[in-house]
mmCIF file with all atom_site columns, C-alpha atoms and ligand atoms in Angstrom:
data_model
loop_
_atom_site.group_PDB
_atom_site.id
_atom_site.type_symbol
_atom_site.label_atom_id
_atom_site.label_alt_id
_atom_site.label_comp_id
_atom_site.label_asym_id
_atom_site.label_entity_id
_atom_site.label_seq_id
_atom_site.pdbx_PDB_ins_code
_atom_site.Cartn_x
_atom_site.Cartn_y
_atom_site.Cartn_z
_atom_site.occupancy
_atom_site.B_iso_or_equiv
_atom_site.pdbx_formal_charge
_atom_site.auth_seq_id
_atom_site.auth_comp_id
_atom_site.auth_asym_id
_atom_site.auth_atom_id
_atom_site.pdbx_PDB_model_num
ATOM   1   C  CA  . MET J 1 1   ? -0.604  8.884   -41.803 1.00 96.00 ? 1   MET J CA  1
ATOM   2   C  CA  . LYS J 1 2   ? -2.208  5.951   -40.151 1.00 97.00 ? 2   LYS J CA  1
ATOM   3   C  CA  . LYS J 1 3   ? -4.593  5.495   -37.266 1.00 97.00 ? 3   LYS J CA  1
ATOM   4   C  CA  . LYS J 1 4   ? -3.630  3.488   -34.314 1.00 96.00 ? 4   LYS J CA  1
ATOM   5   C  CA  . LYS J 1 5   ? -5.787  2.013   -31.752 1.00 96.00 ? 5   LYS J CA  1
ATOM   6   C  CA  . PHE J 1 6   ? -5.360  1.322   -28.082 1.00 95.00 ? 6   PHE J CA  1
ATOM   7   C  CA  . GLN J 1 7   ? -7.563  -1.125  -26.269 1.00 95.00 ? 7   GLN J CA  1
ATOM   8   C  CA  . PHE J 1 8   ? -7.177  -3.306  -23.227 1.00 96.00 ? 8   PHE J CA  1
ATOM   9   C  CA  . THR J 1 9   ? -8.981  -6.150  -21.678 1.00 98.00 ? 9   THR J CA  1
ATOM   10  C  CA  . TYR J 1 10  ? -9.935  -6.369  -17.998 1.00 98.00 ? 10  TYR J CA  1
ATOM   11  C  CA  . THR J 1 11  ? -11.822 -8.739  -15.892 1.00 98.00 ? 11  THR J CA  1
ATOM   12  C  CA  . VAL J 1 12  ? -14.927 -7.996  -13.922 1.00 98.00 ? 12  VAL J CA  1
ATOM   13  C  CA  . ALA J 1 13  ? -15.775 -10.095 -10.867 1.00 98.00 ? 13  ALA J CA  1
ATOM   14  C  CA  . GLU J 1 14  ? -19.334 -9.851  -9.663  1.00 98.00 ? 14  GLU J CA  1
ATOM   15  C  CA  . ASP J 1 15  ? -18.096 -9.354  -6.174  1.00 97.00 ? 15  ASP J CA  1
ATOM   16  C  CA  . SER J 1 16  ? -15.185 -10.253 -3.899  1.00 97.00 ? 16  SER J CA  1
ATOM   17  C  CA  . SER J 1 17  ? -16.479 -13.771 -3.389  1.00 97.00 ? 17  SER J CA  1
ATOM   18  C  CA  . ALA J 1 18  ? -15.493 -14.536 -7.008  1.00 97.00 ? 18  ALA J CA  1
ATOM   19  C  CA  . LEU J 1 19  ? -11.887 -13.633 -6.259  1.00 98.00 ? 19  LEU J CA  1
ATOM   20  C  CA  . ALA J 1 20  ? -8.977  -15.947 -5.402  1.00 98.00 ? 20  ALA J CA  1
ATOM   21  C  CA  . ALA J 1 21  ? -8.614  -16.078 -1.611  1.00 98.00 ? 21  ALA J CA  1
ATOM   22  C  CA  . GLU J 1 22  ? -5.455  -14.024 -1.598  1.00 98.00 ? 22  GLU J CA  1
ATOM   23  C  CA  . ASP J 1 23  ? -6.965  -11.259 -3.702  1.00 98.00 ? 23  ASP J CA  1
ATOM   24  C  CA  . ALA J 1 24  ? -10.190 -11.255 -1.618  1.00 98.00 ? 24  ALA J CA  1
ATOM   25  C  CA  . ALA J 1 25  ? -8.045  -10.817 1.548   1.00 98.00 ? 25  ALA J CA  1
ATOM   26  C  CA  . LEU J 1 26  ? -6.030  -7.973  0.045   1.00 98.00 ? 26  LEU J CA  1
ATOM   27  C  CA  . LEU J 1 27  ? -9.230  -6.218  -1.062  1.00 98.00 ? 27  LEU J CA  1
ATOM   28  C  CA  . GLN J 1 28  ? -10.710 -6.734  2.402   1.00 98.00 ? 28  GLN J CA  1
ATOM   29  C  CA  . GLN J 1 29  ? -7.673  -5.098  3.876   1.00 98.00 ? 29  GLN J CA  1
ATOM   30  C  CA  . ALA J 1 30  ? -8.004  -2.126  1.580   1.00 98.00 ? 30  ALA J CA  1
ATOM   31  C  CA  . ARG J 1 31  ? -11.701 -1.809  2.597   1.00 98.00 ? 31  ARG J CA  1
ATOM   32  C  CA  . LYS J 1 32  ? -10.831 -2.005  6.271   1.00 98.00 ? 32  LYS J CA  1
ATOM   33  C  CA  . THR J 1 33  ? -8.169  0.626   5.815   1.00 98.00 ? 33  THR J CA  1
ATOM   34  C  CA  . THR J 1 34  ? -10.720 3.245   4.576   1.00 98.00 ? 34  THR J CA  1
ATOM   35  C  CA  . ARG J 1 35  ? -11.259 3.844   8.248   1.00 98.00 ? 35  ARG J CA  1
ATOM   36  C  CA  . ARG J 1 36  ? -7.763  5.267   8.461   1.00 98.00 ? 36  ARG J CA  1
ATOM   37  C  CA  . ALA J 1 37  ? -8.421  7.779   5.760   1.00 98.00 ? 37  ALA J CA  1
ATOM   38  C  CA  . TYR J 1 38  ? -8.420  11.471  6.726   1.00 98.00 ? 38  TYR J CA  1
ATOM   39  C  CA  . ALA J 1 39  ? -11.132 12.894  4.418   1.00 98.00 ? 39  ALA J CA  1
ATOM   40  C  CA  . PRO J 1 40  ? -13.072 15.563  6.395   1.00 98.00 ? 40  PRO J CA  1
ATOM   41  C  CA  . TYR J 1 41  ? -13.418 17.699  3.242   1.00 98.00 ? 41  TYR J CA  1
ATOM   42  C  CA  . SER J 1 42  ? -14.415 15.281  0.488   1.00 97.00 ? 42  SER J CA  1
ATOM   43  C  CA  . ARG J 1 43  ? -16.075 12.742  2.832   1.00 98.00 ? 43  ARG J CA  1
ATOM   44  C  CA  . PHE J 1 44  ? -14.719 10.226  0.398   1.00 98.00 ? 44  PHE J CA  1
ATOM   45  C  CA  . SER J 1 45  ? -12.383 7.778   2.189   1.00 98.00 ? 45  SER J CA  1
ATOM   46  C  CA  . VAL J 1 46  ? -10.028 5.921   -0.116  1.00 98.00 ? 46  VAL J CA  1
ATOM   47  C  CA  . ALA J 1 47  ? -7.576  3.140   0.869   1.00 98.00 ? 47  ALA J CA  1
ATOM   48  C  CA  . CYS J 1 48  ? -5.374  0.669   -0.844  1.00 98.00 ? 48  CYS J CA  1
ATOM   49  C  CA  . ALA J 1 49  ? -3.410  -2.415  0.132   1.00 98.00 ? 49  ALA J CA  1
ATOM   50  C  CA  . ALA J 1 50  ? -0.359  -3.652  -1.800  1.00 98.00 ? 50  ALA J CA  1
ATOM   51  C  CA  . LYS J 1 51  ? 1.022   -7.168  -1.861  1.00 98.00 ? 51  LYS J CA  1
ATOM   52  C  CA  . LEU J 1 52  ? 4.767   -6.954  -2.447  1.00 98.00 ? 52  LEU J CA  1
ATOM   53  C  CA  . ALA J 1 53  ? 6.987   -9.583  -4.063  1.00 98.00 ? 53  ALA J CA  1
ATOM   54  C  CA  . ASN J 1 54  ? 8.620   -10.212 -0.667  1.00 98.00 ? 54  ASN J CA  1
ATOM   55  C  CA  . GLY J 1 55  ? 5.222   -11.220 0.749   1.00 97.00 ? 55  GLY J CA  1
ATOM   56  C  CA  . ARG J 1 56  ? 4.725   -8.093  2.844   1.00 98.00 ? 56  ARG J CA  1
ATOM   57  C  CA  . THR J 1 57  ? 1.503   -6.049  2.644   1.00 98.00 ? 57  THR J CA  1
ATOM   58  C  CA  . VAL J 1 58  ? 1.544   -2.286  2.828   1.00 98.00 ? 58  VAL J CA  1
ATOM   59  C  CA  . VAL J 1 59  ? -1.519  -0.043  3.201   1.00 98.00 ? 59  VAL J CA  1
ATOM   60  C  CA  . GLY J 1 60  ? -2.261  3.586   2.388   1.00 98.00 ? 60  GLY J CA  1
ATOM   61  C  CA  . SER J 1 61  ? -5.189  5.982   2.720   1.00 98.00 ? 61  SER J CA  1
ATOM   62  C  CA  . ASN J 1 62  ? -6.017  9.527   1.494   1.00 98.00 ? 62  ASN J CA  1
ATOM   63  C  CA  . GLN J 1 63  ? -4.832  12.253  3.802   1.00 98.00 ? 63  GLN J CA  1
ATOM   64  C  CA  . GLU J 1 64  ? -6.564  15.582  3.091   1.00 98.00 ? 64  GLU J CA  1
ATOM   65  C  CA  . ASN J 1 65  ? -5.650  19.024  4.228   1.00 98.00 ? 65  ASN J CA  1
ATOM   66  C  CA  . ALA J 1 66  ? -7.562  22.326  4.842   1.00 98.00 ? 66  ALA J CA  1
ATOM   67  C  CA  . SER J 1 67  ? -5.244  23.650  2.152   1.00 98.00 ? 67  SER J CA  1
ATOM   68  C  CA  . TYR J 1 68  ? -6.720  21.262  -0.427  1.00 97.00 ? 68  TYR J CA  1
ATOM   69  C  CA  . PRO J 1 69  ? -3.849  20.758  -2.797  1.00 97.00 ? 69  PRO J CA  1
ATOM   70  C  CA  . VAL J 1 70  ? -1.659  19.628  0.097   1.00 98.00 ? 70  VAL J CA  1
ATOM   71  C  CA  . GLY J 1 71  ? -3.760  16.439  0.498   1.00 98.00 ? 71  GLY J CA  1
ATOM   72  C  CA  . ILE J 1 72  ? -2.470  13.185  -0.958  1.00 98.00 ? 72  ILE J CA  1
ATOM   73  C  CA  . CYS J 1 73  ? -4.282  10.271  -2.477  1.00 98.00 ? 73  CYS J CA  1
ATOM   74  C  CA  . ALA J 1 74  ? -4.210  6.802   -0.950  1.00 98.00 ? 74  ALA J CA  1
ATOM   75  C  CA  . GLU J 1 75  ? -2.147  5.385   -3.841  1.00 98.00 ? 75  GLU J CA  1
ATOM   76  C  CA  . ARG J 1 76  ? 0.571   7.939   -3.582  1.00 98.00 ? 76  ARG J CA  1
ATOM   77  C  CA  . ALA J 1 77  ? 0.622   7.668   0.211   1.00 98.00 ? 77  ALA J CA  1
ATOM   78  C  CA  . LEU J 1 78  ? 1.141   3.964   -0.229  1.00 98.00 ? 78  LEU J CA  1
ATOM   79  C  CA  . LEU J 1 79  ? 3.826   4.390   -2.862  1.00 98.00 ? 79  LEU J CA  1
ATOM   80  C  CA  . ALA J 1 80  ? 5.798   6.678   -0.486  1.00 97.00 ? 80  ALA J CA  1
ATOM   81  C  CA  . THR J 1 81  ? 5.678   4.052   2.225   1.00 97.00 ? 81  THR J CA  1
ATOM   82  C  CA  . VAL J 1 82  ? 6.661   1.171   -0.122  1.00 98.00 ? 82  VAL J CA  1
ATOM   83  C  CA  . GLY J 1 83  ? 9.480   3.266   -1.624  1.00 96.00 ? 83  GLY J CA  1
ATOM   84  C  CA  . THR J 1 84  ? 10.727  4.206   1.836   1.00 97.00 ? 84  THR J CA  1
ATOM   85  C  CA  . GLN J 1 85  ? 10.449  0.865   3.638   1.00 97.00 ? 85  GLN J CA  1
ATOM   86  C  CA  . TYR J 1 86  ? 11.027  -1.540  0.813   1.00 97.00 ? 86  TYR J CA  1
ATOM   87  C  CA  . SER J 1 87  ? 12.785  0.393   -1.979  1.00 92.00 ? 87  SER J CA  1
ATOM   88  C  CA  . ASP J 1 88  ? 12.540  -1.183  -5.442  1.00 93.00 ? 88  ASP J CA  1
ATOM   89  C  CA  . GLU J 1 89  ? 10.432  -4.178  -4.107  1.00 98.00 ? 89  GLU J CA  1
ATOM   90  C  CA  . PRO J 1 90  ? 7.856   -4.938  -6.854  1.00 98.00 ? 90  PRO J CA  1
ATOM   91  C  CA  . ILE J 1 91  ? 4.214   -4.539  -6.051  1.00 98.00 ? 91  ILE J CA  1
ATOM   92  C  CA  . LEU J 1 92  ? 2.472   -7.637  -7.416  1.00 98.00 ? 92  LEU J CA  1
ATOM   93  C  CA  . THR J 1 93  ? -1.089  -6.544  -6.657  1.00 98.00 ? 93  THR J CA  1
ATOM   94  C  CA  . LEU J 1 94  ? -2.650  -3.273  -5.527  1.00 98.00 ? 94  LEU J CA  1
ATOM   95  C  CA  . ALA J 1 95  ? -6.229  -3.299  -4.233  1.00 98.00 ? 95  ALA J CA  1
ATOM   96  C  CA  . VAL J 1 96  ? -8.043  0.043   -4.117  1.00 98.00 ? 96  VAL J CA  1
ATOM   97  C  CA  . ALA J 1 97  ? -11.346 0.579   -2.270  1.00 98.00 ? 97  ALA J CA  1
ATOM   98  C  CA  . TYR J 1 98  ? -13.294 3.527   -1.083  1.00 98.00 ? 98  TYR J CA  1
ATOM   99  C  CA  . HIS J 1 99  ? -16.137 4.516   1.277   1.00 98.00 ? 99  HIS J CA  1
ATOM   100 C  CA  . SER J 1 100 ? -18.244 7.479   0.369   1.00 98.00 ? 100 SER J CA  1
ATOM   101 C  CA  . HIS J 1 101 ? -19.838 9.063   3.319   1.00 97.00 ? 101 HIS J CA  1
ATOM   102 C  CA  . THR J 1 102 ? -22.333 10.867  1.290   1.00 97.00 ? 102 THR J CA  1
ATOM   103 C  CA  . GLY J 1 103 ? -23.210 8.324   -1.404  1.00 97.00 ? 103 GLY J CA  1
ATOM   104 C  CA  . ASN J 1 104 ? -22.919 4.717   -2.514  1.00 97.00 ? 104 ASN J CA  1
ATOM   105 C  CA  . SER J 1 105 ? -19.720 2.699   -2.339  1.00 97.00 ? 105 SER J CA  1
ATOM   106 C  CA  . ASN J 1 106 ? -20.690 -0.151  -4.611  1.00 98.00 ? 106 ASN J CA  1
ATOM   107 C  CA  . ARG J 1 107 ? -18.964 0.444   -7.936  1.00 97.00 ? 107 ARG J CA  1
ATOM   108 C  CA  . PRO J 1 108 ? -15.246 0.393   -8.695  1.00 98.00 ? 108 PRO J CA  1
ATOM   109 C  CA  . ILE J 1 109 ? -13.222 3.573   -8.929  1.00 96.00 ? 109 ILE J CA  1
ATOM   110 C  CA  . SER J 1 110 ? -9.917  3.895   -10.531 1.00 96.00 ? 110 SER J CA  1
ATOM   111 C  CA  . PRO J 1 111 ? -6.754  5.883   -9.700  1.00 98.00 ? 111 PRO J CA  1
ATOM   112 C  CA  . CYS J 1 112 ? -6.729  9.576   -10.651 1.00 98.00 ? 112 CYS J CA  1
ATOM   113 C  CA  . GLY J 1 113 ? -4.371  10.754  -13.364 1.00 98.00 ? 113 GLY J CA  1
ATOM   114 C  CA  . MET J 1 114 ? -1.650  11.839  -10.942 1.00 98.00 ? 114 MET J CA  1
ATOM   115 C  CA  . CYS J 1 115 ? -1.697  8.485   -9.241  1.00 98.00 ? 115 CYS J CA  1
ATOM   116 C  CA  . ARG J 1 116 ? -1.591  6.721   -12.600 1.00 98.00 ? 116 ARG J CA  1
ATOM   117 C  CA  . GLN J 1 117 ? 1.621   8.624   -13.377 1.00 98.00 ? 117 GLN J CA  1
ATOM   118 C  CA  . ALA J 1 118 ? 3.097   7.725   -9.987  1.00 98.00 ? 118 ALA J CA  1
ATOM   119 C  CA  . LEU J 1 119 ? 2.178   4.071   -10.362 1.00 98.00 ? 119 LEU J CA  1
ATOM   120 C  CA  . SER J 1 120 ? 3.551   4.006   -13.829 1.00 98.00 ? 120 SER J CA  1
ATOM   121 C  CA  . GLU J 1 121 ? 6.944   5.330   -12.482 1.00 97.00 ? 121 GLU J CA  1
ATOM   122 C  CA  . TYR J 1 122 ? 7.005   2.585   -9.832  1.00 97.00 ? 122 TYR J CA  1
ATOM   123 C  CA  . GLU J 1 123 ? 6.172   -0.106  -12.433 1.00 97.00 ? 123 GLU J CA  1
ATOM   124 C  CA  . LYS J 1 124 ? 9.029   1.047   -14.585 1.00 95.00 ? 124 LYS J CA  1
ATOM   125 C  CA  . ARG J 1 125 ? 11.336  1.442   -11.689 1.00 95.00 ? 125 ARG J CA  1
ATOM   126 C  CA  . THR J 1 126 ? 10.786  -2.137  -10.591 1.00 97.00 ? 126 THR J CA  1
ATOM   127 C  CA  . GLY J 1 127 ? 10.240  -3.586  -14.064 1.00 96.00 ? 127 GLY J CA  1
ATOM   128 C  CA  . SER J 1 128 ? 7.290   -5.441  -12.766 1.00 98.00 ? 128 SER J CA  1
ATOM   129 C  CA  . PRO J 1 129 ? 3.586   -4.928  -13.651 1.00 98.00 ? 129 PRO J CA  1
ATOM   130 C  CA  . ILE J 1 130 ? 1.290   -3.793  -10.917 1.00 98.00 ? 130 ILE J CA  1
ATOM   131 C  CA  . ARG J 1 131 ? -1.937  -5.705  -11.011 1.00 98.00 ? 131 ARG J CA  1
ATOM   132 C  CA  . LEU J 1 132 ? -4.944  -3.740  -9.830  1.00 98.00 ? 132 LEU J CA  1
ATOM   133 C  CA  . LEU J 1 133 ? -8.086  -4.816  -7.970  1.00 98.00 ? 133 LEU J CA  1
ATOM   134 C  CA  . LEU J 1 134 ? -10.587 -1.889  -7.957  1.00 98.00 ? 134 LEU J CA  1
ATOM   135 C  CA  . SER J 1 135 ? -13.753 -1.845  -5.973  1.00 98.00 ? 135 SER J CA  1
ATOM   136 C  CA  . GLY J 1 136 ? -15.908 -0.084  -3.459  1.00 98.00 ? 136 GLY J CA  1
ATOM   137 C  CA  . MET J 1 137 ? -17.020 -1.457  -0.105  1.00 98.00 ? 137 MET J CA  1
ATOM   138 C  CA  . GLU J 1 138 ? -19.157 -4.054  -1.890  1.00 98.00 ? 138 GLU J CA  1
ATOM   139 C  CA  . GLY J 1 139 ? -20.146 -4.992  -5.438  1.00 98.00 ? 139 GLY J CA  1
ATOM   140 C  CA  . PRO J 1 140 ? -18.092 -5.618  -8.555  1.00 98.00 ? 140 PRO J CA  1
ATOM   141 C  CA  . VAL J 1 141 ? -14.308 -5.750  -8.728  1.00 98.00 ? 141 VAL J CA  1
ATOM   142 C  CA  . TYR J 1 142 ? -12.335 -4.746  -11.754 1.00 98.00 ? 142 TYR J CA  1
ATOM   143 C  CA  . ILE J 1 143 ? -9.075  -6.697  -12.265 1.00 98.00 ? 143 ILE J CA  1
ATOM   144 C  CA  . ILE J 1 144 ? -6.533  -4.884  -14.482 1.00 98.00 ? 144 ILE J CA  1
ATOM   145 C  CA  . ASP J 1 145 ? -3.266  -6.468  -15.359 1.00 98.00 ? 145 ASP J CA  1
ATOM   146 C  CA  . THR J 1 146 ? -1.001  -3.450  -15.422 1.00 98.00 ? 146 THR J CA  1
ATOM   147 C  CA  . ILE J 1 147 ? -1.023  0.307   -14.872 1.00 97.00 ? 147 ILE J CA  1
ATOM   148 C  CA  . LYS J 1 148 ? 0.084   0.590   -18.467 1.00 96.00 ? 148 LYS J CA  1
ATOM   149 C  CA  . ASP J 1 149 ? -3.439  -0.201  -19.549 1.00 97.00 ? 149 ASP J CA  1
ATOM   150 C  CA  . LEU J 1 150 ? -4.736  2.812   -17.596 1.00 97.00 ? 150 LEU J CA  1
ATOM   151 C  CA  . LEU J 1 151 ? -2.061  5.209   -18.896 1.00 97.00 ? 151 LEU J CA  1
ATOM   152 C  CA  . PRO J 1 152 ? -1.381  4.761   -22.603 1.00 95.00 ? 152 PRO J CA  1
ATOM   153 C  CA  . LEU J 1 153 ? 1.522   6.699   -24.120 1.00 94.00 ? 153 LEU J CA  1
ATOM   154 C  CA  . ALA J 1 154 ? 2.707   7.426   -20.584 1.00 94.00 ? 154 ALA J CA  1
ATOM   155 C  CA  . PHE J 1 155 ? 5.430   9.969   -20.064 1.00 93.00 ? 155 PHE J CA  1
ATOM   156 C  CA  . GLY J 1 156 ? 8.539   8.488   -18.450 1.00 92.00 ? 156 GLY J CA  1
ATOM   157 C  CA  . ASN J 1 157 ? 12.264  8.538   -18.024 1.00 89.00 ? 157 ASN J CA  1
ATOM   158 C  CA  . ASP J 1 158 ? 12.729  7.437   -21.663 1.00 88.00 ? 158 ASP J CA  1
ATOM   159 C  CA  . ASP J 1 159 ? 11.213  10.730  -22.754 1.00 91.00 ? 159 ASP J CA  1
ATOM   160 C  CA  . LEU J 1 160 ? 13.756  12.627  -20.713 1.00 90.00 ? 160 LEU J CA  1
ATOM   161 C  CA  . GLY J 1 161 ? 16.535  10.557  -22.207 1.00 87.00 ? 161 GLY J CA  1
ATOM   162 C  CA  . ILE J 1 162 ? 17.222  9.148   -18.719 1.00 75.00 ? 162 ILE J CA  1
ATOM   163 C  CA  . ARG J 1 163 ? 17.503  5.462   -18.082 1.00 67.00 ? 163 ARG J CA  1
ATOM   164 C  CA  . GLY J 1 164 ? 16.001  4.369   -14.776 1.00 57.00 ? 164 GLY J CA  1
HETATM 165 ZN ZN1 . ZN  M 2 .   ? -4.796  9.993   -6.965  1.00 64.32 ? 201 ZN  M ZN1 1
#
């Protein structure tokens, strides 16, 4: 037997002013899109903005439902749009922001487990890493190079014996 270790390195920017202009603009778009969230139950508006390899930007926001499990996270709402409108177009960078209506919105959040799985599938599908910018409405920004870092030992098509 042997022990194995997983670790990853990510960058922390003090705030969005430390980002490259293009990243700051993408994060700003995610922050602005939190207004489009439909989150009457959690009062936690999440939004994301993706810069695609073709130069387009796509946004998504969480869309809740009175039947709670029917609701969808911002990241998967975005992936559905990207997959539909720009199938197989790589996502270069995905900015995720949130506005809590009951608390602070000044520290980064990261995608939930289900969204990590969905993002992992899209990364594999396009063969291109998705770089993440994670933040609130203000404060620090985490920069993560690939969704692989957030989902070690990910389950995927290889495990099913299916090639994508
Ligand atoms: Zn999620």
